[in-house]
Amino acid sequence: MNRKRLIISVLIGAILGVVCIIGAQSRYNGELSNLYLFSFWFNRLLLGIVIGLIMPLKDVRLALLRGVILGLIISFGFYSATDYNDLLGFLVGAVYGAVIEFIAFKIK
């Protein structure tokens, strides 16, 4: 396991989770519960943990594709648990997965 990759991925996931909270709050006019927002943040943190724990790839395109796929899979857990209420939040998971994977790829 690459400890540096894990730490960076978790930190980026946590930061992107905060970005998600801000975005969700603005889309829903501050009407979301703290539990919902924490779950949103934790989903992005989990994405960072998963990406940080898996072996890095040598091809950046494959790494980005893997990030997108993992982002969709992990975000689907949250999306389905919320009765499919936030399609944008689900789709952004793919983007964030690619972002985390790209940054982790560059760190090596």
PDB file of N, CA and C in Angstrom:
ATOM      1  N   MET A   1       0.838  -1.176   0.000  1.00  0.00           N
ATOM      2  CA  MET A   1       0.000   0.000   0.000  1.00  0.00           C
ATOM      3  C   MET A   1       0.893   1.253   0.000  1.00  0.00           C
ATOM      4  N   ASN A   2       0.494   2.222  -0.782  1.00  0.00           N
ATOM      5  CA  ASN A   2       1.202   3.476  -0.873  1.00  0.00           C
ATOM      6  C   ASN A   2       0.548   4.463   0.105  1.00  0.00           C
ATOM      7  N   ARG A   3       1.203   4.701   1.228  1.00  0.00           N
ATOM      8  CA  ARG A   3       0.636   5.553   2.284  1.00  0.00           C
ATOM      9  C   ARG A   3       0.389   6.982   1.789  1.00  0.00           C
ATOM     10  N   LYS A   4       1.300   7.509   1.002  1.00  0.00           N
ATOM     11  CA  LYS A   4       1.156   8.877   0.488  1.00  0.00           C
ATOM     12  C   LYS A   4      -0.084   8.988  -0.401  1.00  0.00           C
ATOM     13  N   ARG A   5      -0.289   7.996  -1.263  1.00  0.00           N
ATOM     14  CA  ARG A   5      -1.466   7.968  -2.144  1.00  0.00           C
ATOM     15  C   ARG A   5      -2.744   7.935  -1.322  1.00  0.00           C
ATOM     16  N   LEU A   6      -2.752   7.132  -0.279  1.00  0.00           N
ATOM     17  CA  LEU A   6      -3.932   7.022   0.573  1.00  0.00           C
ATOM     18  C   LEU A   6      -4.224   8.349   1.268  1.00  0.00           C
ATOM     19  N   ILE A   7      -3.220   8.954   1.859  1.00  0.00           N
ATOM     20  CA  ILE A   7      -3.419  10.209   2.588  1.00  0.00           C
ATOM     21  C   ILE A   7      -3.926  11.307   1.655  1.00  0.00           C
ATOM     22  N   ILE A   8      -3.310  11.444   0.500  1.00  0.00           N
ATOM     23  CA  ILE A   8      -3.726  12.468  -0.464  1.00  0.00           C
ATOM     24  C   ILE A   8      -5.149  12.209  -0.944  1.00  0.00           C
ATOM     25  N   SER A   9      -5.469  10.973  -1.256  1.00  0.00           N
ATOM     26  CA  SER A   9      -6.809  10.634  -1.739  1.00  0.00           C
ATOM     27  C   SER A   9      -7.870  10.922  -0.685  1.00  0.00           C
ATOM     28  N   VAL A  10      -7.581  10.587   0.559  1.00  0.00           N
ATOM     29  CA  VAL A  10      -8.536  10.844   1.639  1.00  0.00           C
ATOM     30  C   VAL A  10      -8.717  12.349   1.838  1.00  0.00           C
ATOM     31  N   LEU A  11      -7.624  13.088   1.822  1.00  0.00           N
ATOM     32  CA  LEU A  11      -7.726  14.545   1.979  1.00  0.00           C
ATOM     33  C   LEU A  11      -8.524  15.179   0.840  1.00  0.00           C
ATOM     34  N   ILE A  12      -8.263  14.762  -0.376  1.00  0.00           N
ATOM     35  CA  ILE A  12      -9.002  15.306  -1.521  1.00  0.00           C
ATOM     36  C   ILE A  12     -10.474  14.918  -1.426  1.00  0.00           C
ATOM     37  N   GLY A  13     -10.754  13.673  -1.042  1.00  0.00           N
ATOM     38  CA  GLY A  13     -12.145  13.250  -0.854  1.00  0.00           C
ATOM     39  C   GLY A  13     -12.850  14.088   0.202  1.00  0.00           C
ATOM     40  N   ALA A  14     -12.165  14.375   1.303  1.00  0.00           N
ATOM     41  CA  ALA A  14     -12.754  15.189   2.372  1.00  0.00           C
ATOM     42  C   ALA A  14     -13.027  16.613   1.886  1.00  0.00           C
ATOM     43  N   ILE A  15     -12.089  17.178   1.142  1.00  0.00           N
ATOM     44  CA  ILE A  15     -12.275  18.530   0.609  1.00  0.00           C
ATOM     45  C   ILE A  15     -13.426  18.560  -0.395  1.00  0.00           C
ATOM     46  N   LEU A  16     -13.472  17.575  -1.276  1.00  0.00           N
ATOM     47  CA  LEU A  16     -14.557  17.519  -2.257  1.00  0.00           C
ATOM     48  C   LEU A  16     -15.893  17.282  -1.568  1.00  0.00           C
ATOM     49  N   GLY A  17     -15.880  16.596  -0.431  1.00  0.00           N
ATOM     50  CA  GLY A  17     -17.103  16.422   0.353  1.00  0.00           C
ATOM     51  C   GLY A  17     -17.642  17.756   0.847  1.00  0.00           C
ATOM     52  N   VAL A  18     -16.747  18.633   1.260  1.00  0.00           N
ATOM     53  CA  VAL A  18     -17.161  19.973   1.688  1.00  0.00           C
ATOM     54  C   VAL A  18     -17.741  20.738   0.497  1.00  0.00           C
ATOM     55  N   VAL A  19     -17.112  20.605  -0.657  1.00  0.00           N
ATOM     56  CA  VAL A  19     -17.633  21.241  -1.872  1.00  0.00           C
ATOM     57  C   VAL A  19     -19.032  20.714  -2.169  1.00  0.00           C
ATOM     58  N   CYS A  20     -19.246  19.417  -1.977  1.00  0.00           N
ATOM     59  CA  CYS A  20     -20.567  18.822  -2.202  1.00  0.00           C
ATOM     60  C   CYS A  20     -21.595  19.392  -1.238  1.00  0.00           C
ATOM     61  N   ILE A  21     -21.206  19.560   0.004  1.00  0.00           N
ATOM     62  CA  ILE A  21     -22.126  20.126   0.989  1.00  0.00           C
ATOM     63  C   ILE A  21     -22.535  21.538   0.572  1.00  0.00           C
ATOM     64  N   ILE A  22     -21.570  22.329   0.162  1.00  0.00           N
ATOM     65  CA  ILE A  22     -21.875  23.699  -0.269  1.00  0.00           C
ATOM     66  C   ILE A  22     -22.795  23.687  -1.481  1.00  0.00           C
ATOM     67  N   GLY A  23     -22.493  22.815  -2.443  1.00  0.00           N
ATOM     68  CA  GLY A  23     -23.337  22.714  -3.637  1.00  0.00           C
ATOM     69  C   GLY A  23     -24.747  22.235  -3.322  1.00  0.00           C
ATOM     70  N   ALA A  24     -24.859  21.242  -2.468  1.00  0.00           N
ATOM     71  CA  ALA A  24     -26.179  20.722  -2.109  1.00  0.00           C
ATOM     72  C   ALA A  24     -26.984  21.772  -1.344  1.00  0.00           C
ATOM     73  N   GLN A  25     -26.312  22.471  -0.439  1.00  0.00           N
ATOM     74  CA  GLN A  25     -27.003  23.523   0.321  1.00  0.00           C
ATOM     75  C   GLN A  25     -27.531  24.609  -0.616  1.00  0.00           C
ATOM     76  N   SER A  26     -26.745  24.961  -1.625  1.00  0.00           N
ATOM     77  CA  SER A  26     -27.194  26.008  -2.546  1.00  0.00           C
ATOM     78  C   SER A  26     -28.319  25.508  -3.457  1.00  0.00           C
ATOM     79  N   ARG A  27     -28.258  24.241  -3.866  1.00  0.00           N
ATOM     80  CA  ARG A  27     -29.317  23.700  -4.728  1.00  0.00           C
ATOM     81  C   ARG A  27     -30.631  23.526  -3.986  1.00  0.00           C
ATOM     82  N   TYR A  28     -30.566  23.237  -2.685  1.00  0.00           N
ATOM     83  CA  TYR A  28     -31.773  22.966  -1.905  1.00  0.00           C
ATOM     84  C   TYR A  28     -32.072  24.072  -0.895  1.00  0.00           C
ATOM     85  N   ASN A  29     -31.523  25.252  -1.121  1.00  0.00           N
ATOM     86  CA  ASN A  29     -31.814  26.436  -0.302  1.00  0.00           C
ATOM     87  C   ASN A  29     -31.660  26.194   1.196  1.00  0.00           C
ATOM     88  N   GLY A  30     -30.648  25.434   1.586  1.00  0.00           N
ATOM     89  CA  GLY A  30     -30.381  25.215   3.003  1.00  0.00           C
ATOM     90  C   GLY A  30     -31.396  24.347   3.724  1.00  0.00           C
ATOM     91  N   GLU A  31     -32.192  23.582   2.991  1.00  0.00           N
ATOM     92  CA  GLU A  31     -33.257  22.775   3.590  1.00  0.00           C
ATOM     93  C   GLU A  31     -32.825  21.351   3.938  1.00  0.00           C
ATOM     94  N   LEU A  32     -31.590  20.994   3.703  1.00  0.00           N
ATOM     95  CA  LEU A  32     -31.140  19.626   3.955  1.00  0.00           C
ATOM     96  C   LEU A  32     -30.708  19.460   5.410  1.00  0.00           C
ATOM     97  N   SER A  33     -30.965  18.279   5.951  1.00  0.00           N
ATOM     98  CA  SER A  33     -30.604  18.011   7.342  1.00  0.00           C
ATOM     99  C   SER A  33     -29.095  17.830   7.480  1.00  0.00           C
ATOM    100  N   ASN A  34     -28.629  18.008   8.685  1.00  0.00           N
ATOM    101  CA  ASN A  34     -27.209  17.797   8.953  1.00  0.00           C
ATOM    102  C   ASN A  34     -26.805  16.350   8.678  1.00  0.00           C
ATOM    103  N   LEU A  35     -27.692  15.394   8.946  1.00  0.00           N
ATOM    104  CA  LEU A  35     -27.402  13.986   8.674  1.00  0.00           C
ATOM    105  C   LEU A  35     -27.218  13.752   7.176  1.00  0.00           C
ATOM    106  N   TYR A  36     -28.075  14.351   6.381  1.00  0.00           N
ATOM    107  CA  TYR A  36     -27.964  14.222   4.925  1.00  0.00           C
ATOM    108  C   TYR A  36     -26.627  14.801   4.446  1.00  0.00           C
ATOM    109  N   LEU A  37     -26.302  15.972   4.962  1.00  0.00           N
ATOM    110  CA  LEU A  37     -25.059  16.629   4.546  1.00  0.00           C
ATOM    111  C   LEU A  37     -23.837  15.840   4.998  1.00  0.00           C
ATOM    112  N   PHE A  38     -23.886  15.313   6.213  1.00  0.00           N
ATOM    113  CA  PHE A  38     -22.772  14.479   6.677  1.00  0.00           C
ATOM    114  C   PHE A  38     -22.633  13.240   5.799  1.00  0.00           C
ATOM    115  N   SER A  39     -23.746  12.632   5.442  1.00  0.00           N
ATOM    116  CA  SER A  39     -23.708  11.439   4.584  1.00  0.00           C
ATOM    117  C   SER A  39     -23.125  11.767   3.220  1.00  0.00           C
ATOM    118  N   PHE A  40     -23.464  12.926   2.706  1.00  0.00           N
ATOM    119  CA  PHE A  40     -22.910  13.374   1.425  1.00  0.00           C
ATOM    120  C   PHE A  40     -21.393  13.517   1.535  1.00  0.00           C
ATOM    121  N   TRP A  41     -20.955  14.191   2.598  1.00  0.00           N
ATOM    122  CA  TRP A  41     -19.522  14.373   2.826  1.00  0.00           C
ATOM    123  C   TRP A  41     -18.826  13.026   2.989  1.00  0.00           C
ATOM    124  N   PHE A  42     -19.416  12.150   3.784  1.00  0.00           N
ATOM    125  CA  PHE A  42     -18.808  10.848   4.042  1.00  0.00           C
ATOM    126  C   PHE A  42     -18.706  10.024   2.762  1.00  0.00           C
ATOM    127  N   ASN A  43     -19.676  10.160   1.876  1.00  0.00           N
ATOM    128  CA  ASN A  43     -19.633   9.450   0.605  1.00  0.00           C
ATOM    129  C   ASN A  43     -18.392   9.835  -0.190  1.00  0.00           C
ATOM    130  N   ARG A  44     -18.062  11.112  -0.202  1.00  0.00           N
ATOM    131  CA  ARG A  44     -16.866  11.577  -0.920  1.00  0.00           C
ATOM    132  C   ARG A  44     -15.591  11.151  -0.199  1.00  0.00           C
ATOM    133  N   LEU A  45     -15.625  11.162   1.115  1.00  0.00           N
ATOM    134  CA  LEU A  45     -14.488  10.670   1.888  1.00  0.00           C
ATOM    135  C   LEU A  45     -14.259   9.189   1.590  1.00  0.00           C
ATOM    136  N   LEU A  46     -15.329   8.410   1.549  1.00  0.00           N
ATOM    137  CA  LEU A  46     -15.234   6.986   1.227  1.00  0.00           C
ATOM    138  C   LEU A  46     -14.649   6.781  -0.166  1.00  0.00           C
ATOM    139  N   LEU A  47     -15.042   7.612  -1.092  1.00  0.00           N
ATOM    140  CA  LEU A  47     -14.480   7.541  -2.445  1.00  0.00           C
ATOM    141  C   LEU A  47     -12.963   7.749  -2.403  1.00  0.00           C
ATOM    142  N   GLY A  48     -12.523   8.717  -1.624  1.00  0.00           N
ATOM    143  CA  GLY A  48     -11.088   8.947  -1.470  1.00  0.00           C
ATOM    144  C   GLY A  48     -10.376   7.765  -0.824  1.00  0.00           C
ATOM    145  N   ILE A  49     -11.002   7.162   0.171  1.00  0.00           N
ATOM    146  CA  ILE A  49     -10.407   5.994   0.836  1.00  0.00           C
ATOM    147  C   ILE A  49     -10.248   4.843  -0.144  1.00  0.00           C
ATOM    148  N   VAL A  50     -11.293   4.551  -0.888  1.00  0.00           N
ATOM    149  CA  VAL A  50     -11.248   3.431  -1.837  1.00  0.00           C
ATOM    150  C   VAL A  50     -10.180   3.664  -2.905  1.00  0.00           C
ATOM    151  N   ILE A  51     -10.165   4.846  -3.473  1.00  0.00           N
ATOM    152  CA  ILE A  51      -9.164   5.138  -4.505  1.00  0.00           C
ATOM    153  C   ILE A  51      -7.764   5.089  -3.918  1.00  0.00           C
ATOM    154  N   GLY A  52      -7.607   5.586  -2.710  1.00  0.00           N
ATOM    155  CA  GLY A  52      -6.294   5.572  -2.072  1.00  0.00           C
ATOM    156  C   GLY A  52      -5.779   4.184  -1.756  1.00  0.00           C
ATOM    157  N   LEU A  53      -6.685   3.245  -1.519  1.00  0.00           N
ATOM    158  CA  LEU A  53      -6.275   1.890  -1.149  1.00  0.00           C
ATOM    159  C   LEU A  53      -5.946   0.990  -2.336  1.00  0.00           C
ATOM    160  N   ILE A  54      -6.482   1.299  -3.505  1.00  0.00           N
ATOM    161  CA  ILE A  54      -6.243   0.417  -4.647  1.00  0.00           C
ATOM    162  C   ILE A  54      -4.906   0.748  -5.312  1.00  0.00           C
ATOM    163  N   MET A  55      -4.408  -0.206  -6.025  1.00  0.00           N
ATOM    164  CA  MET A  55      -3.107  -0.061  -6.691  1.00  0.00           C
ATOM    165  C   MET A  55      -3.174   1.006  -7.776  1.00  0.00           C
ATOM    166  N   PRO A  56      -2.151   1.846  -7.859  1.00  0.00           N
ATOM    167  CA  PRO A  56      -2.129   2.847  -8.925  1.00  0.00           C
ATOM    168  C   PRO A  56      -1.926   2.192 -10.291  1.00  0.00           C
ATOM    169  N   LEU A  57      -2.468   2.834 -11.297  1.00  0.00           N
ATOM    170  CA  LEU A  57      -2.294   2.353 -12.663  1.00  0.00           C
ATOM    171  C   LEU A  57      -1.196   3.161 -13.343  1.00  0.00           C
ATOM    172  N   LYS A  58      -0.638   2.601 -14.406  1.00  0.00           N
ATOM    173  CA  LYS A  58       0.446   3.272 -15.126  1.00  0.00           C
ATOM    174  C   LYS A  58      -0.067   4.175 -16.247  1.00  0.00           C
ATOM    175  N   ASP A  59      -1.306   3.960 -16.682  1.00  0.00           N
ATOM    176  CA  ASP A  59      -1.891   4.729 -17.779  1.00  0.00           C
ATOM    177  C   ASP A  59      -2.914   5.710 -17.200  1.00  0.00           C
ATOM    178  N   VAL A  60      -2.717   6.995 -17.446  1.00  0.00           N
ATOM    179  CA  VAL A  60      -3.595   8.011 -16.872  1.00  0.00           C
ATOM    180  C   VAL A  60      -5.034   7.872 -17.380  1.00  0.00           C
ATOM    181  N   ARG A  61      -5.210   7.471 -18.634  1.00  0.00           N
ATOM    182  CA  ARG A  61      -6.569   7.316 -19.173  1.00  0.00           C
ATOM    183  C   ARG A  61      -7.319   6.208 -18.457  1.00  0.00           C
ATOM    184  N   LEU A  62      -6.634   5.106 -18.201  1.00  0.00           N
ATOM    185  CA  LEU A  62      -7.269   4.011 -17.457  1.00  0.00           C
ATOM    186  C   LEU A  62      -7.552   4.425 -16.016  1.00  0.00           C
ATOM    187  N   ALA A  63      -6.651   5.198 -15.444  1.00  0.00           N
ATOM    188  CA  ALA A  63      -6.858   5.687 -14.079  1.00  0.00           C
ATOM    189  C   ALA A  63      -8.093   6.593 -14.022  1.00  0.00           C
ATOM    190  N   LEU A  64      -8.237   7.479 -14.979  1.00  0.00           N
ATOM    191  CA  LEU A  64      -9.407   8.353 -15.015  1.00  0.00           C
ATOM    192  C   LEU A  64     -10.691   7.563 -15.203  1.00  0.00           C
ATOM    193  N   LEU A  65     -10.654   6.578 -16.088  1.00  0.00           N
ATOM    194  CA  LEU A  65     -11.827   5.731 -16.302  1.00  0.00           C
ATOM    195  C   LEU A  65     -12.184   4.987 -15.020  1.00  0.00           C
ATOM    196  N   ARG A  66     -11.185   4.455 -14.352  1.00  0.00           N
ATOM    197  CA  ARG A  66     -11.432   3.756 -13.090  1.00  0.00           C
ATOM    198  C   ARG A  66     -12.013   4.718 -12.062  1.00  0.00           C
ATOM    199  N   GLY A  67     -11.515   5.944 -12.017  1.00  0.00           N
ATOM    200  CA  GLY A  67     -12.055   6.943 -11.100  1.00  0.00           C
ATOM    201  C   GLY A  67     -13.520   7.240 -11.374  1.00  0.00           C
ATOM    202  N   VAL A  68     -13.861   7.366 -12.646  1.00  0.00           N
ATOM    203  CA  VAL A  68     -15.260   7.613 -13.025  1.00  0.00           C
ATOM    204  C   VAL A  68     -16.139   6.443 -12.586  1.00  0.00           C
ATOM    205  N   ILE A  69     -15.701   5.240 -12.879  1.00  0.00           N
ATOM    206  CA  ILE A  69     -16.491   4.054 -12.531  1.00  0.00           C
ATOM    207  C   ILE A  69     -16.649   3.924 -11.016  1.00  0.00           C
ATOM    208  N   LEU A  70     -15.553   4.079 -10.284  1.00  0.00           N
ATOM    209  CA  LEU A  70     -15.644   3.997  -8.822  1.00  0.00           C
ATOM    210  C   LEU A  70     -16.506   5.128  -8.269  1.00  0.00           C
ATOM    211  N   GLY A  71     -16.378   6.316  -8.842  1.00  0.00           N
ATOM    212  CA  GLY A  71     -17.210   7.432  -8.409  1.00  0.00           C
ATOM    213  C   GLY A  71     -18.686   7.148  -8.580  1.00  0.00           C
ATOM    214  N   LEU A  72     -19.048   6.543  -9.709  1.00  0.00           N
ATOM    215  CA  LEU A  72     -20.455   6.203  -9.944  1.00  0.00           C
ATOM    216  C   LEU A  72     -20.933   5.093  -9.013  1.00  0.00           C
ATOM    217  N   ILE A  73     -20.117   4.086  -8.828  1.00  0.00           N
ATOM    218  CA  ILE A  73     -20.521   2.968  -7.961  1.00  0.00           C
ATOM    219  C   ILE A  73     -20.711   3.440  -6.522  1.00  0.00           C
ATOM    220  N   ILE A  74     -19.741   4.165  -6.009  1.00  0.00           N
ATOM    221  CA  ILE A  74     -19.822   4.614  -4.618  1.00  0.00           C
ATOM    222  C   ILE A  74     -20.926   5.654  -4.457  1.00  0.00           C
ATOM    223  N   SER A  75     -21.080   6.555  -5.396  1.00  0.00           N
ATOM    224  CA  SER A  75     -22.138   7.558  -5.305  1.00  0.00           C
ATOM    225  C   SER A  75     -23.519   6.931  -5.442  1.00  0.00           C
ATOM    226  N   PHE A  76     -23.606   5.825  -6.150  1.00  0.00           N
ATOM    227  CA  PHE A  76     -24.904   5.170  -6.303  1.00  0.00           C
ATOM    228  C   PHE A  76     -25.444   4.686  -4.963  1.00  0.00           C
ATOM    229  N   GLY A  77     -24.553   4.277  -4.075  1.00  0.00           N
ATOM    230  CA  GLY A  77     -25.001   3.857  -2.741  1.00  0.00           C
ATOM    231  C   GLY A  77     -25.738   4.986  -2.038  1.00  0.00           C
ATOM    232  N   PHE A  78     -25.196   6.181  -2.084  1.00  0.00           N
ATOM    233  CA  PHE A  78     -25.841   7.336  -1.457  1.00  0.00           C
ATOM    234  C   PHE A  78     -27.094   7.728  -2.236  1.00  0.00           C
ATOM    235  N   TYR A  79     -26.993   7.761  -3.536  1.00  0.00           N
ATOM    236  CA  TYR A  79     -28.110   8.158  -4.403  1.00  0.00           C
ATOM    237  C   TYR A  79     -29.313   7.249  -4.186  1.00  0.00           C
ATOM    238  N   SER A  80     -29.093   5.960  -4.138  1.00  0.00           N
ATOM    239  CA  SER A  80     -30.204   5.030  -3.948  1.00  0.00           C
ATOM    240  C   SER A  80     -30.757   5.101  -2.526  1.00  0.00           C
ATOM    241  N   ALA A  81     -29.906   5.353  -1.551  1.00  0.00           N
ATOM    242  CA  ALA A  81     -30.357   5.452  -0.158  1.00  0.00           C
ATOM    243  C   ALA A  81     -31.210   6.696   0.071  1.00  0.00           C
ATOM    244  N   THR A  82     -31.066   7.700  -0.783  1.00  0.00           N
ATOM    245  CA  THR A  82     -31.854   8.923  -0.647  1.00  0.00           C
ATOM    246  C   THR A  82     -33.044   8.919  -1.606  1.00  0.00           C
ATOM    247  N   ASP A  83     -33.470   7.746  -1.996  1.00  0.00           N
ATOM    248  CA  ASP A  83     -34.650   7.576  -2.861  1.00  0.00           C
ATOM    249  C   ASP A  83     -34.474   8.276  -4.211  1.00  0.00           C
ATOM    250  N   TYR A  84     -33.244   8.272  -4.707  1.00  0.00           N
ATOM    251  CA  TYR A  84     -32.916   8.823  -6.032  1.00  0.00           C
ATOM    252  C   TYR A  84     -33.315  10.297  -6.164  1.00  0.00           C
ATOM    253  N   ASN A  85     -33.012  11.072  -5.121  1.00  0.00           N
ATOM    254  CA  ASN A  85     -33.441  12.472  -5.093  1.00  0.00           C
ATOM    255  C   ASN A  85     -32.434  13.453  -5.678  1.00  0.00           C
ATOM    256  N   ASP A  86     -31.181  13.097  -5.812  1.00  0.00           N
ATOM    257  CA  ASP A  86     -30.184  14.083  -6.231  1.00  0.00           C
ATOM    258  C   ASP A  86     -29.334  13.518  -7.367  1.00  0.00           C
ATOM    259  N   LEU A  87     -29.880  13.591  -8.579  1.00  0.00           N
ATOM    260  CA  LEU A  87     -29.170  13.059  -9.749  1.00  0.00           C
ATOM    261  C   LEU A  87     -27.852  13.791  -9.968  1.00  0.00           C
ATOM    262  N   LEU A  88     -27.849  15.092  -9.784  1.00  0.00           N
ATOM    263  CA  LEU A  88     -26.615  15.849  -9.986  1.00  0.00           C
ATOM    264  C   LEU A  88     -25.532  15.395  -9.008  1.00  0.00           C
ATOM    265  N   GLY A  89     -25.904  15.194  -7.754  1.00  0.00           N
ATOM    266  CA  GLY A  89     -24.947  14.702  -6.757  1.00  0.00           C
ATOM    267  C   GLY A  89     -24.380  13.349  -7.143  1.00  0.00           C
ATOM    268  N   PHE A  90     -25.219  12.499  -7.714  1.00  0.00           N
ATOM    269  CA  PHE A  90     -24.770  11.184  -8.179  1.00  0.00           C
ATOM    270  C   PHE A  90     -23.774  11.326  -9.329  1.00  0.00           C
ATOM    271  N   LEU A  91     -24.112  12.133 -10.313  1.00  0.00           N
ATOM    272  CA  LEU A  91     -23.250  12.284 -11.487  1.00  0.00           C
ATOM    273  C   LEU A  91     -21.929  12.973 -11.155  1.00  0.00           C
ATOM    274  N   VAL A  92     -21.966  13.918 -10.230  1.00  0.00           N
ATOM    275  CA  VAL A  92     -20.740  14.597  -9.825  1.00  0.00           C
ATOM    276  C   VAL A  92     -19.780  13.598  -9.176  1.00  0.00           C
ATOM    277  N   GLY A  93     -20.311  12.518  -8.608  1.00  0.00           N
ATOM    278  CA  GLY A  93     -19.456  11.470  -8.048  1.00  0.00           C
ATOM    279  C   GLY A  93     -18.485  10.924  -9.084  1.00  0.00           C
ATOM    280  N   ALA A  94     -18.921  10.840 -10.335  1.00  0.00           N
ATOM    281  CA  ALA A  94     -18.041  10.372 -11.408  1.00  0.00           C
ATOM    282  C   ALA A  94     -16.906  11.370 -11.637  1.00  0.00           C
ATOM    283  N   VAL A  95     -17.245  12.642 -11.637  1.00  0.00           N
ATOM    284  CA  VAL A  95     -16.233  13.685 -11.830  1.00  0.00           C
ATOM    285  C   VAL A  95     -15.239  13.672 -10.664  1.00  0.00           C
ATOM    286  N   TYR A  96     -15.768  13.588  -9.444  1.00  0.00           N
ATOM    287  CA  TYR A  96     -14.898  13.600  -8.271  1.00  0.00           C
ATOM    288  C   TYR A  96     -14.026  12.351  -8.218  1.00  0.00           C
ATOM    289  N   GLY A  97     -14.556  11.227  -8.650  1.00  0.00           N
ATOM    290  CA  GLY A  97     -13.740  10.015  -8.716  1.00  0.00           C
ATOM    291  C   GLY A  97     -12.569  10.204  -9.668  1.00  0.00           C
ATOM    292  N   ALA A  98     -12.832  10.833 -10.815  1.00  0.00           N
ATOM    293  CA  ALA A  98     -11.767  11.098 -11.779  1.00  0.00           C
ATOM    294  C   ALA A  98     -10.760  12.097 -11.215  1.00  0.00           C
ATOM    295  N   VAL A  99     -11.249  13.114 -10.514  1.00  0.00           N
ATOM    296  CA  VAL A  99     -10.354  14.121  -9.930  1.00  0.00           C
ATOM    297  C   VAL A  99      -9.437  13.479  -8.890  1.00  0.00           C
ATOM    298  N   ILE A 100     -10.027  12.700  -7.998  1.00  0.00           N
ATOM    299  CA  ILE A 100      -9.223  12.048  -6.956  1.00  0.00           C
ATOM    300  C   ILE A 100      -8.203  11.108  -7.574  1.00  0.00           C
ATOM    301  N   GLU A 101      -8.646  10.325  -8.527  1.00  0.00           N
ATOM    302  CA  GLU A 101      -7.743   9.366  -9.188  1.00  0.00           C
ATOM    303  C   GLU A 101      -6.632  10.104  -9.927  1.00  0.00           C
ATOM    304  N   PHE A 102      -6.946  11.216 -10.588  1.00  0.00           N
ATOM    305  CA  PHE A 102      -5.934  11.967 -11.328  1.00  0.00           C
ATOM    306  C   PHE A 102      -4.877  12.546 -10.374  1.00  0.00           C
ATOM    307  N   ILE A 103      -5.325  13.129  -9.293  1.00  0.00           N
ATOM    308  CA  ILE A 103      -4.379  13.701  -8.337  1.00  0.00           C
ATOM    309  C   ILE A 103      -3.523  12.581  -7.713  1.00  0.00           C
ATOM    310  N   ALA A 104      -4.174  11.479  -7.357  1.00  0.00           N
ATOM    311  CA  ALA A 104      -3.427  10.343  -6.801  1.00  0.00           C
ATOM    312  C   ALA A 104      -2.454   9.784  -7.827  1.00  0.00           C
ATOM    313  N   PHE A 105      -2.843   9.784  -9.105  1.00  0.00           N
ATOM    314  CA  PHE A 105      -1.963   9.317 -10.173  1.00  0.00           C
ATOM    315  C   PHE A 105      -0.710  10.184 -10.265  1.00  0.00           C
ATOM    316  N   LYS A 106      -0.901  11.488 -10.160  1.00  0.00           N
ATOM    317  CA  LYS A 106       0.222  12.420 -10.254  1.00  0.00           C
ATOM    318  C   LYS A 106       1.145  12.325  -9.049  1.00  0.00           C
ATOM    319  N   ILE A 107       0.590  11.985  -7.896  1.00  0.00           N
ATOM    320  CA  ILE A 107       1.396  11.884  -6.663  1.00  0.00           C
ATOM    321  C   ILE A 107       2.302  10.664  -6.715  1.00  0.00           C
ATOM    322  N   LYS A 108       1.740   9.541  -7.112  1.00  0.00           N
ATOM    323  CA  LYS A 108       2.416   8.245  -7.143  1.00  0.00           C
ATOM    324  C   LYS A 108       3.064   8.037  -5.825  1.00  0.00           C
TER     325      LYS A 108
END
